[in-house]
CSV table of C-alpha atoms in Angstrom, one decimal:
chain,number,residue,atom,x,y,z
A,3,UNK,CA,41.7,-24.4,-15.5
A,4,UNK,CA,38.9,-21.8,-15.8
A,5,UNK,CA,35.8,-22.6,-13.8
A,6,UNK,CA,32.3,-21.1,-14.1
A,7,UNK,CA,30.0,-19.8,-11.4
A,8,UNK,CA,26.5,-21.5,-11.8
A,9,UNK,CA,24.0,-19.2,-10.1
A,10,UNK,CA,20.7,-20.9,-10.7
A,11,UNK,CA,20.5,-24.4,-9.3
A,12,UNK,CA,17.6,-26.4,-7.7
A,13,UNK,CA,17.5,-29.1,-5.0
A,14,UNK,CA,14.9,-31.1,-3.1
A,15,UNK,CA,13.9,-28.0,-1.4
A,16,UNK,CA,12.1,-27.2,-4.7
A,17,UNK,CA,8.9,-29.0,-5.4
A,18,UNK,CA,10.0,-30.1,-8.8
A,19,UNK,CA,13.4,-31.6,-7.9
A,20,UNK,CA,14.3,-34.8,-6.0
A,21,UNK,CA,18.2,-34.2,-5.7
A,22,UNK,CA,19.4,-33.6,-2.1
A,23,UNK,CA,21.5,-30.5,-1.7
A,24,UNK,CA,24.6,-32.4,-0.6
A,25,UNK,CA,24.5,-34.5,-3.7
A,26,UNK,CA,24.2,-31.5,-6.0
A,27,UNK,CA,27.1,-29.8,-4.2
A,28,UNK,CA,29.2,-33.0,-4.5
A,29,UNK,CA,28.5,-33.3,-8.2
A,30,UNK,CA,29.4,-29.6,-8.7
A,31,UNK,CA,32.7,-30.3,-7.0
A,32,UNK,CA,33.3,-33.4,-9.2
A,33,UNK,CA,32.7,-31.3,-12.2
A,34,UNK,CA,35.1,-28.6,-11.2
A,35,UNK,CA,32.6,-25.8,-10.9
A,36,UNK,CA,34.2,-23.1,-8.8
A,37,UNK,CA,31.1,-21.3,-7.5
A,38,UNK,CA,27.6,-22.6,-6.8
A,39,UNK,CA,24.6,-20.7,-5.7
A,40,UNK,CA,21.5,-22.9,-4.7
A,41,UNK,CA,18.4,-21.0,-5.6
A,42,UNK,CA,15.4,-23.0,-4.7
A,43,UNK,CA,11.8,-22.1,-5.7
A,44,UNK,CA,9.5,-20.0,-3.5
A,45,UNK,CA,6.4,-19.7,-5.5
A,46,UNK,CA,3.7,-18.7,-3.2
A,47,UNK,CA,0.1,-19.6,-4.2
A,48,UNK,CA,1.2,-21.8,-7.0
A,49,UNK,CA,-1.8,-23.0,-9.0
A,50,UNK,CA,-1.1,-26.8,-9.2
A,51,UNK,CA,-2.2,-28.2,-5.7
A,52,UNK,CA,-0.2,-31.4,-6.5
A,53,UNK,CA,3.1,-29.5,-6.3
A,54,UNK,CA,4.3,-27.3,-3.6
A,55,UNK,CA,6.9,-24.7,-4.5
A,56,UNK,CA,7.5,-23.4,-0.9
A,57,UNK,CA,10.1,-24.4,1.7
A,58,UNK,CA,10.9,-23.6,5.2
A,59,UNK,CA,13.6,-20.8,5.0
A,60,UNK,CA,15.0,-21.7,8.5
A,61,UNK,CA,15.7,-25.3,7.5
A,62,UNK,CA,17.1,-24.2,4.2
A,63,UNK,CA,19.6,-22.0,5.8
A,64,UNK,CA,20.4,-24.4,8.7
A,65,UNK,CA,21.3,-27.1,6.1
A,66,UNK,CA,23.1,-25.0,3.6
A,67,UNK,CA,25.2,-23.1,6.0
A,68,UNK,CA,26.3,-26.4,7.3
A,69,UNK,CA,27.4,-27.4,3.8
A,70,UNK,CA,29.1,-24.1,3.3
A,71,UNK,CA,31.4,-24.9,6.2
A,72,UNK,CA,31.7,-28.6,5.3
A,73,UNK,CA,32.8,-27.9,1.8
A,74,UNK,CA,34.5,-24.5,2.1
A,75,UNK,CA,37.9,-25.8,0.9
A,76,UNK,CA,36.3,-27.4,-2.2
A,77,UNK,CA,33.7,-25.0,-3.5
A,78,UNK,CA,32.5,-21.5,-3.1
A,79,UNK,CA,28.8,-22.1,-2.1
A,80,UNK,CA,26.3,-19.3,-1.6
A,81,UNK,CA,22.6,-19.3,-0.7
A,82,UNK,CA,20.1,-17.9,-3.0
A,83,UNK,CA,16.3,-18.1,-3.9
A,84,UNK,CA,14.1,-18.0,-6.9
A,85,UNK,CA,11.0,-15.9,-6.2
A,86,UNK,CA,7.9,-16.6,-8.3
A,87,UNK,CA,6.7,-13.1,-8.9
A,88,UNK,CA,3.1,-12.1,-8.8
A,89,UNK,CA,2.2,-8.5,-8.1
A,90,UNK,CA,0.0,-9.1,-5.1
A,91,UNK,CA,2.7,-11.0,-3.4
A,92,UNK,CA,5.1,-8.0,-3.0
A,93,UNK,CA,4.7,-7.6,0.7
A,94,UNK,CA,5.1,-11.3,1.4
A,95,UNK,CA,8.3,-11.5,-0.8
A,96,UNK,CA,9.6,-8.2,1.0
A,97,UNK,CA,9.1,-9.8,4.4
A,98,UNK,CA,10.8,-13.0,3.3
A,99,UNK,CA,13.9,-11.3,1.8
A,100,UNK,CA,14.5,-9.0,4.6
A,101,UNK,CA,14.1,-11.6,7.2
A,102,UNK,CA,16.9,-13.9,5.8
A,103,UNK,CA,20.4,-13.3,4.5
A,104,UNK,CA,20.2,-14.6,1.0
A,105,UNK,CA,23.2,-14.0,-1.2
A,106,UNK,CA,21.2,-13.8,-4.4
A,107,UNK,CA,17.5,-13.3,-5.1
A,108,UNK,CA,16.2,-14.2,-8.6
A,109,UNK,CA,12.9,-12.9,-9.7
A,110,UNK,CA,11.1,-15.0,-12.2
A,111,UNK,CA,7.8,-15.2,-13.8
A,112,UNK,CA,6.2,-18.7,-13.6
A,113,UNK,CA,2.6,-17.7,-13.5
A,114,UNK,CA,0.7,-15.3,-15.8
A,115,UNK,CA,-2.6,-14.3,-14.2
A,116,UNK,CA,-2.5,-17.5,-12.2
A,117,UNK,CA,-1.8,-19.7,-15.3
A,118,UNK,CA,1.5,-21.5,-15.9
A,119,UNK,CA,2.9,-21.3,-19.4
A,120,UNK,CA,4.3,-24.7,-18.8
A,121,UNK,CA,0.9,-26.3,-19.5
A,122,UNK,CA,-0.6,-26.5,-22.9
A,123,UNK,CA,-3.8,-24.9,-21.7
A,124,UNK,CA,-2.1,-21.6,-21.6
A,125,UNK,CA,-1.9,-21.5,-25.3
A,126,UNK,CA,-5.1,-23.1,-26.3
A,127,UNK,CA,-7.8,-21.0,-28.2
A,128,UNK,CA,-5.4,-18.3,-29.2
A,129,UNK,CA,-2.4,-17.4,-31.4
A,130,UNK,CA,1.1,-18.2,-30.0
A,131,UNK,CA,2.1,-14.6,-30.3
A,132,UNK,CA,-0.8,-13.5,-28.1
A,133,UNK,CA,0.3,-15.9,-25.4
A,134,UNK,CA,3.9,-14.7,-25.6
A,135,UNK,CA,2.7,-11.1,-25.5
A,136,UNK,CA,0.7,-11.6,-22.4
A,137,UNK,CA,3.8,-13.2,-20.7
A,138,UNK,CA,6.0,-10.1,-21.4
A,139,UNK,CA,3.2,-7.7,-20.3
A,140,UNK,CA,3.0,-9.7,-17.0
A,141,UNK,CA,6.8,-9.5,-16.7
A,142,UNK,CA,6.7,-5.8,-17.0
A,143,UNK,CA,3.7,-5.6,-14.6
A,144,UNK,CA,5.6,-7.5,-12.0
A,145,UNK,CA,8.8,-5.4,-12.3
A,146,UNK,CA,6.6,-2.2,-11.7
A,147,UNK,CA,5.0,-4.0,-8.7
A,148,UNK,CA,8.1,-5.3,-6.9
A,149,UNK,CA,11.9,-4.9,-7.7
A,150,UNK,CA,13.8,-6.0,-4.6
A,151,UNK,CA,15.5,-8.8,-6.3
A,152,UNK,CA,19.0,-9.0,-7.9
A,153,UNK,CA,18.6,-10.6,-11.3
A,154,UNK,CA,15.5,-11.2,-13.6
A,155,UNK,CA,15.3,-15.0,-14.3
A,156,UNK,CA,14.9,-16.5,-17.7
A,157,UNK,CA,13.3,-13.5,-19.4
A,158,UNK,CA,11.6,-15.4,-22.2
A,159,UNK,CA,10.9,-18.5,-20.3
A,160,UNK,CA,7.5,-18.8,-22.0
A,161,UNK,CA,9.1,-19.7,-25.3
A,162,UNK,CA,10.3,-23.0,-23.9
A,163,UNK,CA,6.8,-24.2,-23.9
A,164,UNK,CA,5.0,-22.6,-26.8
A,165,UNK,CA,3.4,-24.8,-29.5
A,166,UNK,CA,6.2,-23.8,-32.0
A,167,UNK,CA,8.8,-22.8,-29.2
A,168,UNK,CA,11.2,-20.3,-31.0
A,169,UNK,CA,10.4,-21.2,-34.5
A,170,UNK,CA,8.6,-17.9,-35.2
A,171,UNK,CA,9.7,-16.1,-32.1
A,172,UNK,CA,12.2,-13.1,-32.2
A,173,UNK,CA,13.0,-10.0,-30.2
A,174,UNK,CA,11.8,-7.9,-33.0
A,175,UNK,CA,8.2,-9.2,-32.7
A,176,UNK,CA,8.0,-7.8,-29.1
A,177,UNK,CA,10.7,-5.1,-29.3
A,178,UNK,CA,8.7,-2.2,-27.8
A,179,UNK,CA,7.7,-4.2,-24.7
A,180,UNK,CA,11.0,-6.0,-24.3
A,181,UNK,CA,12.9,-2.7,-24.6
A,182,UNK,CA,10.8,-1.3,-21.7
A,183,UNK,CA,11.5,-4.4,-19.6
A,184,UNK,CA,15.2,-4.1,-20.2
A,185,UNK,CA,15.3,-0.4,-19.5
A,186,UNK,CA,13.4,-0.9,-16.4
A,187,UNK,CA,15.9,-3.5,-15.2
A,188,UNK,CA,18.8,-1.1,-15.9
A,189,UNK,CA,17.1,1.7,-14.2
A,190,UNK,CA,16.4,-0.4,-11.1
A,191,UNK,CA,20.0,-1.9,-11.1
A,192,UNK,CA,18.6,-5.4,-11.7
A,193,UNK,CA,20.8,-7.8,-13.6
A,194,UNK,CA,19.7,-10.1,-16.4
A,195,UNK,CA,20.1,-13.9,-16.0
A,196,UNK,CA,21.3,-15.9,-18.9
A,197,UNK,CA,19.7,-19.2,-18.4
A,198,UNK,CA,20.9,-22.3,-20.3
A,199,UNK,CA,17.7,-24.2,-19.7
A,200,UNK,CA,16.6,-23.2,-23.1
A,201,UNK,CA,19.0,-25.7,-24.7
A,202,UNK,CA,17.4,-28.6,-22.8
A,203,UNK,CA,14.0,-27.6,-24.4
A,204,UNK,CA,15.3,-27.7,-28.0
A,205,UNK,CA,15.6,-23.9,-28.5
A,206,UNK,CA,19.4,-24.2,-29.4
A,207,UNK,CA,19.6,-20.9,-27.4
A,208,UNK,CA,19.5,-19.6,-23.8
A,209,UNK,CA,16.7,-17.7,-22.2
A,210,UNK,CA,16.8,-14.9,-23.0
A,211,UNK,CA,17.7,-15.2,-26.8
A,212,UNK,CA,20.9,-13.6,-28.1
A,213,UNK,CA,19.0,-10.6,-29.6
A,214,UNK,CA,17.7,-9.6,-26.2
A,215,UNK,CA,21.0,-10.1,-24.5
A,216,UNK,CA,22.7,-7.9,-27.2
A,217,UNK,CA,20.0,-5.3,-26.8
A,218,UNK,CA,20.5,-5.3,-23.1
A,219,UNK,CA,24.1,-4.5,-23.7
A,220,UNK,CA,23.2,-1.7,-26.2
A,221,UNK,CA,21.0,0.0,-23.7
A,222,UNK,CA,23.8,0.1,-21.1
A,223,UNK,CA,23.1,-3.1,-19.2
A,224,UNK,CA,26.1,-4.6,-17.6
A,225,UNK,CA,25.1,-7.2,-14.9
A,226,UNK,CA,24.8,-10.8,-16.3
A,227,UNK,CA,24.6,-14.0,-14.3
A,228,UNK,CA,24.9,-17.5,-15.7
A,229,UNK,CA,22.3,-20.1,-14.5
A,230,UNK,CA,21.9,-23.7,-15.6
A,231,UNK,CA,18.5,-24.0,-14.0
A,232,UNK,CA,19.7,-27.6,-13.1
A,233,UNK,CA,17.2,-29.8,-11.4
A,234,UNK,CA,19.6,-32.8,-11.9
A,235,UNK,CA,23.4,-32.8,-11.5
A,236,UNK,CA,24.0,-33.7,-15.1
A,237,UNK,CA,22.9,-30.2,-16.2
A,238,UNK,CA,25.3,-28.2,-13.9
A,239,UNK,CA,27.0,-25.4,-15.8
A,240,UNK,CA,25.5,-27.0,-19.1
A,241,UNK,CA,26.5,-25.1,-22.2
A,242,UNK,CA,28.2,-22.4,-20.2
A,243,UNK,CA,31.3,-22.3,-22.6
A,244,UNK,CA,28.8,-21.8,-25.6
A,245,UNK,CA,27.0,-19.1,-23.8
A,246,UNK,CA,30.3,-17.4,-22.8
A,247,UNK,CA,31.2,-17.2,-26.4
A,248,UNK,CA,27.6,-15.7,-27.1
A,249,UNK,CA,28.2,-13.0,-24.5
A,250,UNK,CA,31.5,-12.1,-25.8
A,251,UNK,CA,29.9,-11.7,-29.2
A,252,UNK,CA,27.4,-9.3,-27.7
A,253,UNK,CA,30.1,-7.1,-26.2
A,254,UNK,CA,30.4,-8.5,-22.7
A,255,UNK,CA,33.9,-9.3,-21.2
A,256,UNK,CA,32.5,-10.3,-17.8
A,257,UNK,CA,29.7,-11.8,-15.8
A,258,UNK,CA,28.8,-11.7,-12.1
A,259,UNK,CA,28.0,-13.7,-9.0
A,260,UNK,CA,26.3,-12.3,-5.9
A,261,UNK,CA,27.4,-12.4,-2.4
A,262,UNK,CA,25.3,-10.8,0.3
A,263,UNK,CA,23.3,-9.3,-2.6
A,264,UNK,CA,26.2,-7.5,-3.9
A,265,UNK,CA,27.6,-8.3,-7.4
A,266,UNK,CA,31.1,-9.5,-7.9
A,267,UNK,CA,32.6,-9.3,-11.3
A,268,UNK,CA,34.2,-12.4,-13.0
A,269,UNK,CA,36.0,-12.7,-16.4
A,270,UNK,CA,34.4,-14.4,-19.3
A,271,UNK,CA,37.3,-16.8,-20.1
A,272,UNK,CA,40.7,-17.8,-19.1
């Protein structure tokens, strides 16, 4: 039986998740997932004081290395992290990443000039297209400021929360900026995450959308990871078979997992 590698999963080490790491691991084993990478949030200086998106890396590694040993015969478990990128945090991120032996580092944009697109206030008083454009401009700004991570997380994340979601959204509307982002990723050997969280938000598509994934391939991009962005076990490896077919239609025959921050290629299918 073919088993997928889910390389973007959260646990109670993330401020927006209540699922204990061991439970998430056990549920992944029950679902037949072959490889699981836990990638909890590290969003320094997050704007909402009611939620803390920071965790103790020492405790994180202590607990997860224990589970690696405990379940080594049942699942391939690796330790990752999802950085909430902001340009001024580059030194802090650098110190964190070089002080700990993460297998995978995801770089994601959750804040745009100190505002979270998750909240309706990000879109108030302006056109949706302007809000999306600001998000992509911020993504490029962050890439230029800091690039010591392995894959770029959910590139068009902003579309999940826009007033019309992806009803009027397309790669073509932001082609020039998105192409610059993709070329920068390729030049810096940073992979592109295909995140299935978009399906849970009614997009009927992953983040990023198919057009961006195909364009990444056209420009020479090779490194793709699959991530469910699960904060609940029921979403582990959600829509992965559907996304595998999408990737094949874009010209990909493989995807990757990371171990000790080095990519390992896996086939897209049995």
